[in-house]
């Protein structure tokens, strides 16, 4: 259970401070990265994944 950032990411940084488990990092600088080991899809924190709500290019999806 985790979210994933796709290659459409423009590295704007908007999602990072919204994550309640601090699972988002800058990665290699090209696209941001969500740590699947700690992402809980905001369950227990918010009604929906907060990163998805703030991402301007809608590049955050459910990880398979
Ligand atoms: Fe990338 Fe979206 Fe996060 Fe911005 S909000 S860094 S475009 S995933």
XYZ file of N, CA and C and ligand atoms in Angstrom, residues 5 9-15 32 54-57 59-60, ligand 1:
53
model
N 5.334 8.213 -7.573
C 5.442 9.394 -8.435
C 5.965 8.964 -9.800
N 6.590 13.960 -13.185
C 6.916 14.904 -12.107
C 7.815 16.028 -12.624
N 7.482 17.263 -12.225
C 8.292 18.424 -12.617
C 9.168 18.902 -11.455
N 9.249 18.081 -10.409
C 10.110 18.381 -9.253
C 9.827 19.746 -8.632
N 8.545 20.060 -8.484
C 8.175 21.371 -7.927
C 8.319 21.404 -6.406
N 8.237 20.228 -5.781
C 8.407 20.166 -4.332
C 7.155 20.363 -3.505
N 6.024 20.585 -4.136
C 4.785 20.871 -3.406
C 4.337 19.726 -2.507
N 4.574 18.515 -2.933
C 4.084 17.354 -2.190
C 4.873 17.062 -0.920
N 10.704 13.475 -7.948
C 10.646 13.163 -6.527
C 10.272 11.690 -6.347
N -2.194 18.006 -3.857
C -1.427 19.220 -4.141
C -0.612 19.164 -5.432
N -0.409 17.998 -5.976
C 0.430 17.885 -7.183
C -0.215 18.604 -8.375
N 0.491 19.576 -8.958
C -0.072 20.364 -10.061
C -0.151 19.615 -11.381
N 0.579 18.527 -11.522
C 0.574 17.810 -12.801
C -0.020 16.401 -12.677
N 0.747 13.616 -11.172
C 1.655 12.523 -11.535
C 1.855 11.518 -10.401
N 0.972 11.557 -9.395
C 1.114 10.599 -8.303
C -0.012 9.581 -8.383
Fe 6.503 16.151 -8.497
Fe 3.875 16.496 -8.169
Fe 5.515 16.347 -6.015
Fe 5.579 18.508 -7.614
S 3.839 17.836 -6.319
S 7.384 17.367 -6.814
S 5.203 17.587 -9.660
S 5.077 14.701 -7.511
